[in-house]
Coordinates of C-alpha atoms in Angstrom, one line a residue:
Chain A
X1 CA 103.9 103.1 147.7
X2 CA 104.6 99.4 147.3
X3 CA 102.6 97.7 144.7
X4 CA 102.2 94.6 142.6
X5 CA 103.1 95.8 139.2
X6 CA 106.7 96.7 140.0
X7 CA 107.2 93.0 139.9
X8 CA 106.4 92.8 136.2
X9 CA 110.2 92.9 135.8
X10 CA 110.5 89.5 137.6
X11 CA 107.3 87.6 137.2
X12 CA 106.9 84.6 139.5
X13 CA 106.3 81.3 137.9
X14 CA 103.0 80.6 139.7
X15 CA 101.3 83.8 138.8
X16 CA 97.8 83.3 137.5
X17 CA 96.6 84.9 134.3
X18 CA 93.9 86.9 136.0
X19 CA 96.4 88.6 138.3
X20 CA 98.6 89.2 135.3
X21 CA 95.9 91.0 133.4
X22 CA 95.0 93.1 136.5
X23 CA 98.7 94.0 136.7
X24 CA 98.8 95.1 133.1
X25 CA 95.7 97.2 133.5
X26 CA 97.0 98.6 136.8
X27 CA 100.3 99.5 135.1
X28 CA 98.4 101.3 132.3
X29 CA 96.2 103.2 134.7
X30 CA 98.9 104.1 137.2
X31 CA 102.4 103.5 135.8
X32 CA 105.3 103.4 138.2
X33 CA 108.3 102.2 136.2
X34 CA 109.5 103.8 133.0
X35 CA 108.7 100.5 131.3
X36 CA 105.1 100.8 132.5
X37 CA 104.9 104.3 131.1
X38 CA 106.2 103.2 127.8
X39 CA 103.5 100.5 127.7
X40 CA 100.9 103.1 128.5
X41 CA 102.2 105.3 125.6
X42 CA 102.1 102.3 123.2
X43 CA 98.5 101.5 124.3
X44 CA 97.5 105.2 123.9
X45 CA 99.1 105.3 120.4
X46 CA 97.3 102.2 119.2
X47 CA 93.9 103.0 120.8
X48 CA 92.4 105.2 118.1
X49 CA 93.2 102.6 115.4
X50 CA 91.9 99.8 117.7
X51 CA 88.6 101.7 118.2
X52 CA 88.1 102.1 114.4
X53 CA 88.9 98.5 113.7
X54 CA 86.6 97.4 116.4
X55 CA 83.6 99.6 115.5
X56 CA 84.0 99.6 111.7
X57 CA 85.6 96.2 111.2
X58 CA 85.3 93.5 113.8
X59 CA 81.8 94.3 115.2
X60 CA 80.2 94.4 111.7
X61 CA 82.0 91.2 110.7
X62 CA 80.8 89.5 113.9
X63 CA 77.3 90.5 113.0
X64 CA 77.7 89.0 109.6
X65 CA 79.0 85.7 111.0
X66 CA 76.0 85.7 113.4
X67 CA 73.4 86.3 110.7
X68 CA 75.0 83.6 108.5
X69 CA 73.9 81.0 111.1
X70 CA 70.5 82.6 111.9
X71 CA 67.2 80.9 111.2
X72 CA 65.5 84.2 110.5
X73 CA 66.1 86.5 107.5
X74 CA 66.1 89.9 109.2
X75 CA 67.1 89.1 112.8
X76 CA 69.8 86.9 114.4
X77 CA 67.7 84.0 115.8
X78 CA 68.6 80.5 116.7
X79 CA 71.4 78.5 115.0
X80 CA 71.1 76.9 111.6
X81 CA 73.9 75.9 109.3
X82 CA 71.6 75.8 106.3
X83 CA 73.5 78.6 104.5
X84 CA 76.8 76.7 104.9
X85 CA 75.1 73.5 103.7
X86 CA 74.0 75.4 100.6
X87 CA 77.5 76.8 100.1
X88 CA 79.3 73.5 100.4
X89 CA 76.6 71.3 98.9
X90 CA 75.4 73.2 95.9
X91 CA 77.7 72.6 92.8
X92 CA 76.9 76.2 91.7
X93 CA 78.8 77.7 94.6
X94 CA 81.7 75.3 94.0
X95 CA 82.0 76.5 90.5
X96 CA 81.9 80.2 91.7
X97 CA 84.7 79.4 94.2
X98 CA 86.7 77.6 91.5
X99 CA 86.3 80.7 89.1
X100 CA 87.5 83.0 91.8
X101 CA 90.6 80.9 92.6
X102 CA 91.8 80.1 89.1
X103 CA 91.2 83.7 87.9
X104 CA 93.1 85.1 90.9
X105 CA 95.9 82.6 90.7
X106 CA 96.4 83.0 86.9
X107 CA 96.3 86.8 87.0
X108 CA 98.7 86.9 90.0
X109 CA 101.2 84.6 88.2
X110 CA 101.1 86.8 85.1
X111 CA 101.3 90.1 87.0
X112 CA 104.2 89.1 89.3
X113 CA 106.0 87.6 86.3
X114 CA 105.7 90.9 84.5
X115 CA 106.5 93.0 87.6
X116 CA 109.9 91.3 88.2
X117 CA 111.5 92.5 84.9
X118 CA 109.7 95.9 85.1
X119 CA 111.1 96.4 88.6
X120 CA 114.5 95.1 87.5
X121 CA 114.6 97.6 84.6
X122 CA 113.4 100.5 86.8
X123 CA 115.8 99.9 89.6
X124 CA 118.9 98.4 87.9
X125 CA 119.1 100.2 84.5
X126 CA 120.0 103.9 84.1
X127 CA 117.1 104.6 81.8
X128 CA 116.5 108.2 80.4
X129 CA 113.3 109.6 82.0
X130 CA 113.2 107.0 84.7
X131 CA 111.2 109.2 87.1
X132 CA 108.6 109.6 84.5
X133 CA 108.4 105.9 83.8
X134 CA 108.0 105.2 87.5
X135 CA 105.2 107.8 87.7
X136 CA 103.5 106.3 84.7
X137 CA 103.7 102.7 86.0
X138 CA 102.3 103.7 89.4
X139 CA 99.5 105.9 88.0
X140 CA 97.0 103.0 87.5
X141 CA 97.3 102.1 91.2
X142 CA 94.8 104.8 91.9
X143 CA 92.2 103.7 89.3
X144 CA 89.2 101.8 90.5
X145 CA 88.3 98.5 88.9
X146 CA 85.5 100.0 86.8
X147 CA 88.0 102.4 85.2
X148 CA 90.5 99.5 84.6
X149 CA 87.6 97.7 82.8
X150 CA 86.9 100.8 80.7
X151 CA 90.6 100.9 79.7
X152 CA 90.2 97.3 78.4
X153 CA 87.1 98.3 76.4
X154 CA 89.1 101.2 74.9
X155 CA 91.8 98.7 73.7
X156 CA 90.0 95.5 73.0
X157 CA 86.2 96.4 72.9
X158 CA 84.1 96.5 69.7
X159 CA 85.4 100.0 68.9
X160 CA 88.7 99.4 70.6
X161 CA 92.0 100.5 69.1
X162 CA 93.7 97.2 69.0
X163 CA 90.5 95.6 67.7
X164 CA 90.4 98.0 64.8
X165 CA 94.1 97.6 64.0
X166 CA 93.9 93.8 64.1
X167 CA 90.7 93.7 62.1
X168 CA 92.3 96.0 59.5
X169 CA 95.4 93.8 59.1
X170 CA 93.6 90.4 59.1
X171 CA 90.6 91.6 57.2
X172 CA 88.2 90.2 59.9
X173 CA 85.2 91.9 61.3
X174 CA 85.8 94.0 64.4
X175 CA 83.0 92.3 66.3
X176 CA 84.8 88.9 65.8
X177 CA 88.2 90.3 66.8
X178 CA 87.0 92.2 70.0
X179 CA 87.4 90.2 73.1
X180 CA 87.0 92.8 75.9
X181 CA 83.7 91.4 77.1
X182 CA 84.9 87.8 77.5
X183 CA 86.9 85.8 80.0
X184 CA 90.2 86.6 78.4
X185 CA 89.2 90.3 78.4
X186 CA 88.4 90.0 82.1
X187 CA 91.8 88.3 82.7
X188 CA 93.6 91.3 81.0
X189 CA 91.6 93.8 83.0
X190 CA 92.7 92.1 86.2
X191 CA 96.3 92.2 85.1
X192 CA 95.9 95.9 84.3
X193 CA 95.0 96.6 87.9
X194 CA 97.5 94.2 89.4
X195 CA 100.8 94.8 87.5
X196 CA 101.3 98.4 89.0
X197 CA 100.7 97.1 92.5
X198 CA 103.1 94.1 92.1
X199 CA 105.7 96.4 90.6
X200 CA 105.5 98.8 93.5
X201 CA 106.1 96.0 96.0
X202 CA 109.0 94.5 94.0
X203 CA 110.7 97.9 93.5
X204 CA 110.9 98.1 97.3
X205 CA 112.6 94.7 97.4
X206 CA 115.0 95.6 94.7
X207 CA 116.1 98.8 96.5
X208 CA 117.6 96.5 99.2
X209 CA 119.5 94.2 96.9
X210 CA 123.3 94.0 97.6
X211 CA 124.9 95.5 94.5
X212 CA 128.4 94.6 95.5
X213 CA 127.6 90.8 95.2
X214 CA 126.2 91.3 91.7
X215 CA 129.3 93.2 90.6
X216 CA 131.5 90.5 92.0
X217 CA 129.6 87.9 90.1
X218 CA 129.9 89.8 86.9
X219 CA 133.6 90.4 87.3
X220 CA 134.1 86.7 88.0
X221 CA 132.6 86.0 84.5
X222 CA 129.0 85.3 85.2
X223 CA 126.6 86.4 82.4
X224 CA 123.8 88.9 83.3
X225 CA 121.3 86.0 83.4
X226 CA 123.5 83.9 85.6
X227 CA 124.0 86.9 87.9
X228 CA 120.2 87.3 88.1
X229 CA 119.6 83.6 88.6
X230 CA 122.2 83.0 91.3
X231 CA 122.8 86.3 93.0
X232 CA 119.8 88.7 92.5
X233 CA 116.9 86.1 92.6
X234 CA 117.8 84.6 95.9
X235 CA 117.8 88.1 97.4
X236 CA 114.5 89.2 96.0
X237 CA 112.7 85.8 96.7
X238 CA 111.1 87.0 100.0
X239 CA 109.8 90.1 98.1
X240 CA 108.4 87.9 95.3
X241 CA 106.6 85.7 97.8
X242 CA 105.2 88.8 99.5
X243 CA 104.1 90.3 96.2
X244 CA 102.3 87.0 95.3
X245 CA 100.5 87.0 98.6
X246 CA 99.4 90.7 98.3
X247 CA 98.6 90.5 94.6
X248 CA 96.5 87.3 95.1
X249 CA 94.6 89.1 97.9
X250 CA 94.0 92.1 95.6
X251 CA 92.8 89.8 92.8
X252 CA 90.3 88.0 95.1
X253 CA 88.9 91.4 96.2
X254 CA 88.3 92.8 92.7
X255 CA 84.6 93.7 92.2
X256 CA 84.1 96.8 90.1
X257 CA 85.8 95.3 87.0
X258 CA 83.3 92.5 87.1
X259 CA 80.3 94.9 87.2
X260 CA 81.5 96.3 83.9
X261 CA 82.7 93.1 82.3
X262 CA 80.1 90.5 83.6
X263 CA 81.4 87.4 81.9
X264 CA 82.4 85.3 84.9
X265 CA 80.7 84.9 88.3
X266 CA 83.3 85.0 91.0
X267 CA 82.9 85.1 94.8
X268 CA 82.6 88.9 95.3
X269 CA 80.1 89.3 92.4
X270 CA 78.0 86.4 93.8
X271 CA 77.9 88.1 97.3
X272 CA 76.5 91.2 95.7
X273 CA 73.9 89.1 93.7
X274 CA 72.8 87.3 96.8
X275 CA 71.8 90.7 98.3
X276 CA 70.3 92.0 95.0
X277 CA 68.0 88.9 94.4
X278 CA 65.8 89.0 97.5
X279 CA 68.1 90.0 100.3
X280 CA 69.6 86.5 100.8
X281 CA 71.7 87.8 103.8
X282 CA 72.3 84.3 105.3
X283 CA 74.1 83.0 102.2
X284 CA 75.8 86.4 101.6
X285 CA 77.0 86.4 105.2
X286 CA 78.2 82.8 105.0
X287 CA 80.1 83.7 101.8
X288 CA 81.7 86.7 103.5
X289 CA 82.7 84.6 106.5
X290 CA 84.3 81.9 104.2
X291 CA 86.1 84.6 102.3
X292 CA 87.4 86.3 105.4
X293 CA 88.6 83.0 107.0
X294 CA 90.2 81.9 103.7
X295 CA 92.2 85.2 103.2
X296 CA 93.1 85.4 106.9
X297 CA 94.4 81.8 107.0
X298 CA 96.1 82.1 103.7
X299 CA 97.9 85.3 104.8
X300 CA 98.9 84.1 108.2
X301 CA 100.2 80.8 106.8
X302 CA 101.9 82.6 104.0
X303 CA 103.7 84.9 106.4
X304 CA 104.4 82.1 108.9
X305 CA 105.9 79.5 106.7
X306 CA 107.7 81.6 104.1
X307 CA 110.2 84.4 104.6
X308 CA 107.8 86.7 102.8
X309 CA 108.1 90.4 103.5
X310 CA 104.7 92.1 103.5
X311 CA 104.5 95.8 103.3
X312 CA 104.3 98.2 100.4
Chain B
X1 CA 131.4 84.2 72.3
X2 CA 129.2 86.7 74.0
X3 CA 126.5 85.2 76.2
X4 CA 122.9 85.5 74.9
X5 CA 121.8 87.4 78.0
X6 CA 124.6 89.9 77.6
X7 CA 123.5 90.7 74.0
X8 CA 119.8 90.7 74.3
X9 CA 119.0 90.7 78.0
X10 CA 118.8 94.4 78.6
X11 CA 117.0 95.3 75.3
X12 CA 114.4 92.6 75.9
X13 CA 113.7 93.7 79.5
X14 CA 113.6 97.3 78.5
X15 CA 111.2 96.6 75.7
X16 CA 109.0 94.7 78.1
X17 CA 109.0 97.7 80.4
X18 CA 108.1 100.0 77.5
X19 CA 105.4 97.7 76.2
X20 CA 103.8 97.5 79.7
X21 CA 103.9 101.3 80.1
X22 CA 102.2 101.5 76.7
X23 CA 99.6 99.0 77.7
X24 CA 98.9 100.9 81.0
X25 CA 99.0 104.5 79.7
X26 CA 97.9 104.1 76.0
X27 CA 94.2 103.6 76.8
X28 CA 94.3 106.6 79.3
X29 CA 95.7 108.9 76.5
X30 CA 93.1 107.5 74.1
X31 CA 90.3 108.1 76.5
X32 CA 91.2 111.7 77.0
X33 CA 91.5 112.2 73.2
X34 CA 88.1 110.5 72.7
X35 CA 86.4 112.7 75.2
X36 CA 86.9 115.6 72.8
X37 CA 85.5 113.7 69.8
X38 CA 81.8 113.7 68.8
X39 CA 81.7 110.0 67.9
X40 CA 83.8 106.9 67.9
X41 CA 82.4 104.3 65.6
X42 CA 85.3 103.8 63.2
X43 CA 88.9 102.9 63.8
X44 CA 89.6 106.2 65.5
X45 CA 87.4 108.7 67.2
X46 CA 86.2 111.4 64.9
X47 CA 84.6 114.8 64.9
X48 CA 87.1 117.0 66.7
X49 CA 87.1 119.2 68.7
X50 CA 83.9 119.3 70.7
X51 CA 83.4 120.1 74.3
X52 CA 79.8 118.7 74.2
X53 CA 80.8 115.5 76.1
X54 CA 82.4 117.4 78.9
X55 CA 79.5 119.9 79.1
X56 CA 77.0 117.0 79.4
X57 CA 79.1 115.1 82.0
X58 CA 79.6 118.2 84.1
X59 CA 75.9 119.1 83.9
X60 CA 76.3 122.2 81.8
X61 CA 74.1 120.9 79.1
X62 CA 70.7 119.2 79.2
X63 CA 70.7 115.5 79.8
X64 CA 68.1 112.9 80.9
X65 CA 67.5 109.3 82.1
X66 CA 70.4 107.1 83.0
X67 CA 72.8 109.3 81.1
X68 CA 71.9 112.1 83.5
X69 CA 74.8 114.3 84.3
X70 CA 75.8 115.9 87.5
X71 CA 73.4 118.1 89.4
X72 CA 74.5 121.4 90.6
X73 CA 74.0 122.3 94.3
X74 CA 74.6 125.6 96.0
X75 CA 77.7 125.4 98.2
X76 CA 77.9 128.8 99.9
X77 CA 76.5 132.3 99.3
X78 CA 79.3 134.8 99.1
X79 CA 78.6 138.3 100.3
X80 CA 79.6 139.9 97.0
X81 CA 77.2 141.9 94.8
X82 CA 74.3 141.2 97.1
X83 CA 74.9 137.5 97.7
X84 CA 76.4 135.5 94.9
X85 CA 75.8 131.8 95.3
X86 CA 78.6 129.5 94.5
X87 CA 77.3 126.4 92.7
X88 CA 79.3 123.1 92.7
X89 CA 78.8 119.8 90.8
X90 CA 76.9 117.7 93.3
X91 CA 78.5 114.3 92.8
X92 CA 82.0 115.7 92.7
X93 CA 81.5 117.9 95.8
X94 CA 79.9 115.0 97.6
X95 CA 82.8 112.6 97.0
X96 CA 85.4 115.3 97.8
X97 CA 83.6 115.8 101.1
X98 CA 83.3 112.1 101.9
X99 CA 86.9 111.5 101.1
X100 CA 88.0 114.4 103.3
X101 CA 86.0 113.0 106.2
X102 CA 87.6 109.6 105.8
X103 CA 91.1 111.2 105.6
X104 CA 90.5 113.1 108.8
X105 CA 89.8 109.8 110.6
X106 CA 92.8 108.3 109.0
X107 CA 95.0 111.1 110.3
X108 CA 93.8 110.5 113.9
X109 CA 94.1 106.7 113.8
X110 CA 97.1 106.3 111.4
X111 CA 99.8 108.6 112.7
X112 CA 99.8 107.4 116.3
X113 CA 99.9 103.7 115.4
X114 CA 102.6 104.3 112.8
X115 CA 104.7 106.0 115.5
X116 CA 104.1 103.1 118.0
X117 CA 105.4 100.6 115.5
X118 CA 108.3 102.6 114.3
X119 CA 109.5 104.0 117.7
X120 CA 108.9 101.3 120.2
X121 CA 109.8 97.7 120.6
X122 CA 107.1 95.6 122.3
X123 CA 105.7 92.1 122.3
X124 CA 103.3 91.6 119.5
X125 CA 104.8 94.5 117.5
X126 CA 105.0 92.4 114.3
X127 CA 101.3 91.6 114.6
X128 CA 100.2 95.2 115.3
X129 CA 102.2 96.2 112.2
X130 CA 100.6 93.5 110.1
X131 CA 97.1 94.4 111.2
X132 CA 97.7 98.1 110.5
X133 CA 99.1 97.7 107.0
X134 CA 97.1 94.8 105.6
X135 CA 93.5 95.6 104.5
X136 CA 91.2 93.8 106.9
X137 CA 88.5 92.9 104.4
X138 CA 87.7 94.0 100.8
X139 CA 85.1 96.7 100.2
X140 CA 82.3 94.3 99.1
X141 CA 82.5 92.3 102.3
X142 CA 82.8 95.4 104.5
X143 CA 79.7 96.7 102.7
X144 CA 77.7 93.6 103.5
X145 CA 78.9 93.8 107.1
X146 CA 77.8 97.5 107.4
X147 CA 74.4 96.8 105.9
X148 CA 73.9 94.1 108.5
X149 CA 75.4 95.8 111.6
X150 CA 74.3 99.4 110.9
X151 CA 71.2 99.2 108.7
X152 CA 70.2 102.8 109.3
X153 CA 73.6 104.3 109.1
X154 CA 75.4 102.4 106.3
X155 CA 74.0 104.3 103.3
X156 CA 74.4 107.7 104.8
X157 CA 77.5 110.0 104.6
X158 CA 78.6 108.9 108.1
X159 CA 78.6 105.3 107.1
X160 CA 80.5 106.0 103.9
X161 CA 83.1 108.1 105.7
X162 CA 83.7 105.5 108.4
X163 CA 83.9 102.7 105.8
X164 CA 86.3 104.6 103.6
X165 CA 88.5 105.4 106.6
X166 CA 88.8 101.7 107.5
X167 CA 89.5 100.6 103.9
X168 CA 92.2 103.2 103.3
X169 CA 93.8 103.3 106.7
X170 CA 96.7 100.9 105.7
X171 CA 97.9 103.4 103.1
X172 CA 98.1 106.2 105.7
X173 CA 100.0 104.0 108.1
X174 CA 102.5 102.9 105.4
X175 CA 103.2 106.5 104.2
X176 CA 103.7 107.8 107.7
X177 CA 105.7 104.8 108.8
X178 CA 108.1 105.2 105.9
X179 CA 108.7 108.8 107.0
X180 CA 109.1 107.9 110.6
X181 CA 111.7 105.2 109.8
X182 CA 113.9 107.8 108.1
X183 CA 113.9 110.0 111.2
X184 CA 116.0 109.7 114.4
X185 CA 112.9 109.1 116.5
X186 CA 114.6 108.1 119.7
X187 CA 117.0 111.0 119.6
X188 CA 114.3 113.5 118.8
X189 CA 112.1 112.2 121.6
X190 CA 114.9 112.1 124.2
X191 CA 116.1 115.6 123.3
X192 CA 112.7 117.1 123.7
X193 CA 112.0 115.2 126.9
X194 CA 115.3 116.3 128.4
X195 CA 114.5 119.9 127.6
X196 CA 111.4 119.5 129.7
X197 CA 108.6 118.7 127.2
X198 CA 106.0 116.2 128.4
X199 CA 105.6 113.1 126.3
X200 CA 102.3 114.1 124.7
X201 CA 103.8 117.6 123.9
X202 CA 106.9 115.9 122.4
X203 CA 104.7 113.8 120.2
X204 CA 102.4 116.6 119.0
X205 CA 104.9 119.5 118.6
X206 CA 108.1 117.8 117.8
X207 CA 107.5 114.4 116.2
X208 CA 104.4 115.1 114.1
X209 CA 105.6 118.4 112.5
X210 CA 108.9 116.7 111.6
X211 CA 107.0 114.0 109.8
X212 CA 104.7 116.4 108.0
X213 CA 105.9 115.5 104.5
X214 CA 105.0 111.8 105.0
X215 CA 101.7 112.7 106.7
X216 CA 100.6 115.0 103.9
X217 CA 101.5 112.4 101.3
X218 CA 99.5 109.8 103.2
X219 CA 96.6 112.2 103.4
X220 CA 96.7 112.9 99.6
X221 CA 97.0 109.2 98.7
X222 CA 94.1 108.2 101.0
X223 CA 92.0 111.1 99.8
X224 CA 92.4 110.1 96.2
X225 CA 91.7 106.4 96.9
X226 CA 88.7 107.2 99.0
X227 CA 87.3 109.5 96.3
X228 CA 87.6 106.6 93.8
X229 CA 86.2 103.9 96.1
X230 CA 83.7 101.9 94.2
X231 CA 83.1 98.4 95.7
X232 CA 82.0 99.5 99.2
X233 CA 80.0 102.4 97.9
X234 CA 78.2 100.2 95.4
X235 CA 77.0 97.8 98.1
X236 CA 75.9 100.3 100.8
X237 CA 74.7 103.3 98.7
X238 CA 70.9 103.6 98.7
X239 CA 69.7 106.9 97.4
X240 CA 70.5 110.6 97.0
X241 CA 73.6 112.0 95.5
X242 CA 75.9 109.3 94.1
X243 CA 79.6 109.0 95.1
X244 CA 81.9 109.8 92.2
X245 CA 82.7 106.1 91.4
X246 CA 79.1 105.2 91.1
X247 CA 78.6 108.2 88.8
X248 CA 81.5 106.9 86.6
X249 CA 80.1 103.4 86.5
X250 CA 76.7 104.7 85.4
X251 CA 78.3 106.4 82.5
X252 CA 80.6 103.5 81.6
X253 CA 77.6 101.2 81.5
X254 CA 75.0 103.5 79.9
X255 CA 76.4 106.4 78.0
X256 CA 77.9 106.7 74.6
X257 CA 81.5 105.9 74.4
X258 CA 82.7 109.4 74.0
X259 CA 80.6 110.7 76.9
X260 CA 81.8 107.9 79.1
X261 CA 85.3 108.9 78.0
X262 CA 84.7 112.4 79.2
X263 CA 83.4 111.2 82.6
X264 CA 86.5 109.0 83.0
X265 CA 88.8 111.8 81.8
X266 CA 87.4 114.1 84.5
X267 CA 88.5 111.5 87.0
X268 CA 91.9 111.3 85.4
X269 CA 92.3 115.0 85.8
X270 CA 91.7 114.6 89.6
X271 CA 94.3 111.8 89.8
X272 CA 96.8 113.7 87.7
X273 CA 96.5 116.8 89.9
X274 CA 97.0 114.6 93.0
X275 CA 100.1 113.0 91.3
X276 CA 101.6 116.4 90.7
X277 CA 100.9 117.4 94.3
X278 CA 102.7 114.3 95.5
X279 CA 105.7 115.1 93.3
X280 CA 105.9 118.5 94.9
X281 CA 106.3 116.5 98.1
X282 CA 109.2 114.6 96.6
X283 CA 107.3 111.4 95.8
X284 CA 107.1 109.6 92.5
X285 CA 103.4 109.1 92.0
X286 CA 101.3 106.9 94.2
X287 CA 103.9 105.3 96.4
X288 CA 103.8 105.3 100.1
X289 CA 107.6 105.0 100.3
X290 CA 109.3 108.4 100.2
X291 CA 113.0 107.5 100.6

């Protein structure tokens, strides 16, 4: 049995793409070499995931992109860029985009800045009850945004504990002290959801830090801060970049928190409102498309041009 | 002279850690306490100890309107004493079931792709890895996409299950991958093959059972996250029994503070149980990394 795909090992320069694809398919269908069989196994292992992503992810997204340029409201007809003209022309949507970006960027900066010392303490110090502390810090990862918002109401709401304590000390009225339902309250609620995730990522990075170099720096007379600044930080920098990328993505995706604390209209909340107020699917679709392209490009560029490590 | 960072560095960093833990866990403890109080209008909740909030949330006491509590549905009829019907809280059982469905899909799609990435080296491996562990889109956008692409199906249990499975798949892949990476995969595979097992048999009866701890952890994590999924459910849900997260949101937005506290505490109980289960498997809480 002489066949074409045995030559995959030494592809000729002039081979056309079509023949190459046919070869690959032939190799998957009827493998001859061990390498072909391995490719078939890899394809078989990836197939279920690919089917799910295609049916539940890519096809629905393609439909959304299609409807966003449709001229009809309920069917995909013709091509019109009206929704995009609205999105980029109307100052309202610009302000929504601006709200999303500054809130996500600000909360990401605060969360990662908090997560570095937390991960440092958990991984470097021999603290009593360290396992318990790790469990407690990761517990909120499983809480949806609505519950994170409720936690902020418990602390800083009109009846909140911190509100009551501050009001008692300063003699002010609780209603004046409470700030849960305000932009700062929303900011804190975002940080509540994001700190545990950022910590989880950074702890993974810390686990790979070379301790011998740190000990050497210390024994050569470096202070703990100098050791951190010149030995530890350069090693965890890819992890910090990765944490910033993932935490920023998380922040942009937050929605439930905004349903409970509705003080700022951001991109995700506006998408839901477009559907609520008269099924404005073209604009909602255009917003979803812009969001997807933005996060996709941002992630790809982030991974391509930095040494970021992504993975939890 | 001793450097500043040597004197205060460690205490300051430790204090920051403890302050953050207090910020994260304090309100959780307070919520559970408040769920047993009859009112919270002063500085601290008062009127202890009452189970009224819990009874109302779980549907064991009369409620109405938007503060409506869980309905109770018959689950199965046991053949004891002439047919005893087992009743379950509808919203809770509904979410448990939906999340289980999502987890089953995750098992089928997540374990193989994690194995492909951990065991084999192939062109595009980095990209396959990135696609499998990065969420494709957030829940809100997937919800809009489902409404558009599957208008009939999106609000049904099937739509919710499929959506949950796509949204939570990355956690499954990461949990299983971390387990695979600690195993001598090549040696296991080659030993089994040399003893005569076919490749599919090797994968199913040697590799998968050896990774069971990572697989089970992944299933538990995905189950808990799917049971709590709000964003996607909020967009696609139309009518009928509410998923648990929507039930929580209704109480947070409409009910008295103590009753909302009871609803949220009920959810904490589920997550705490899940965390304990994960610890039995040697993991510290909700992390996908086991080693």
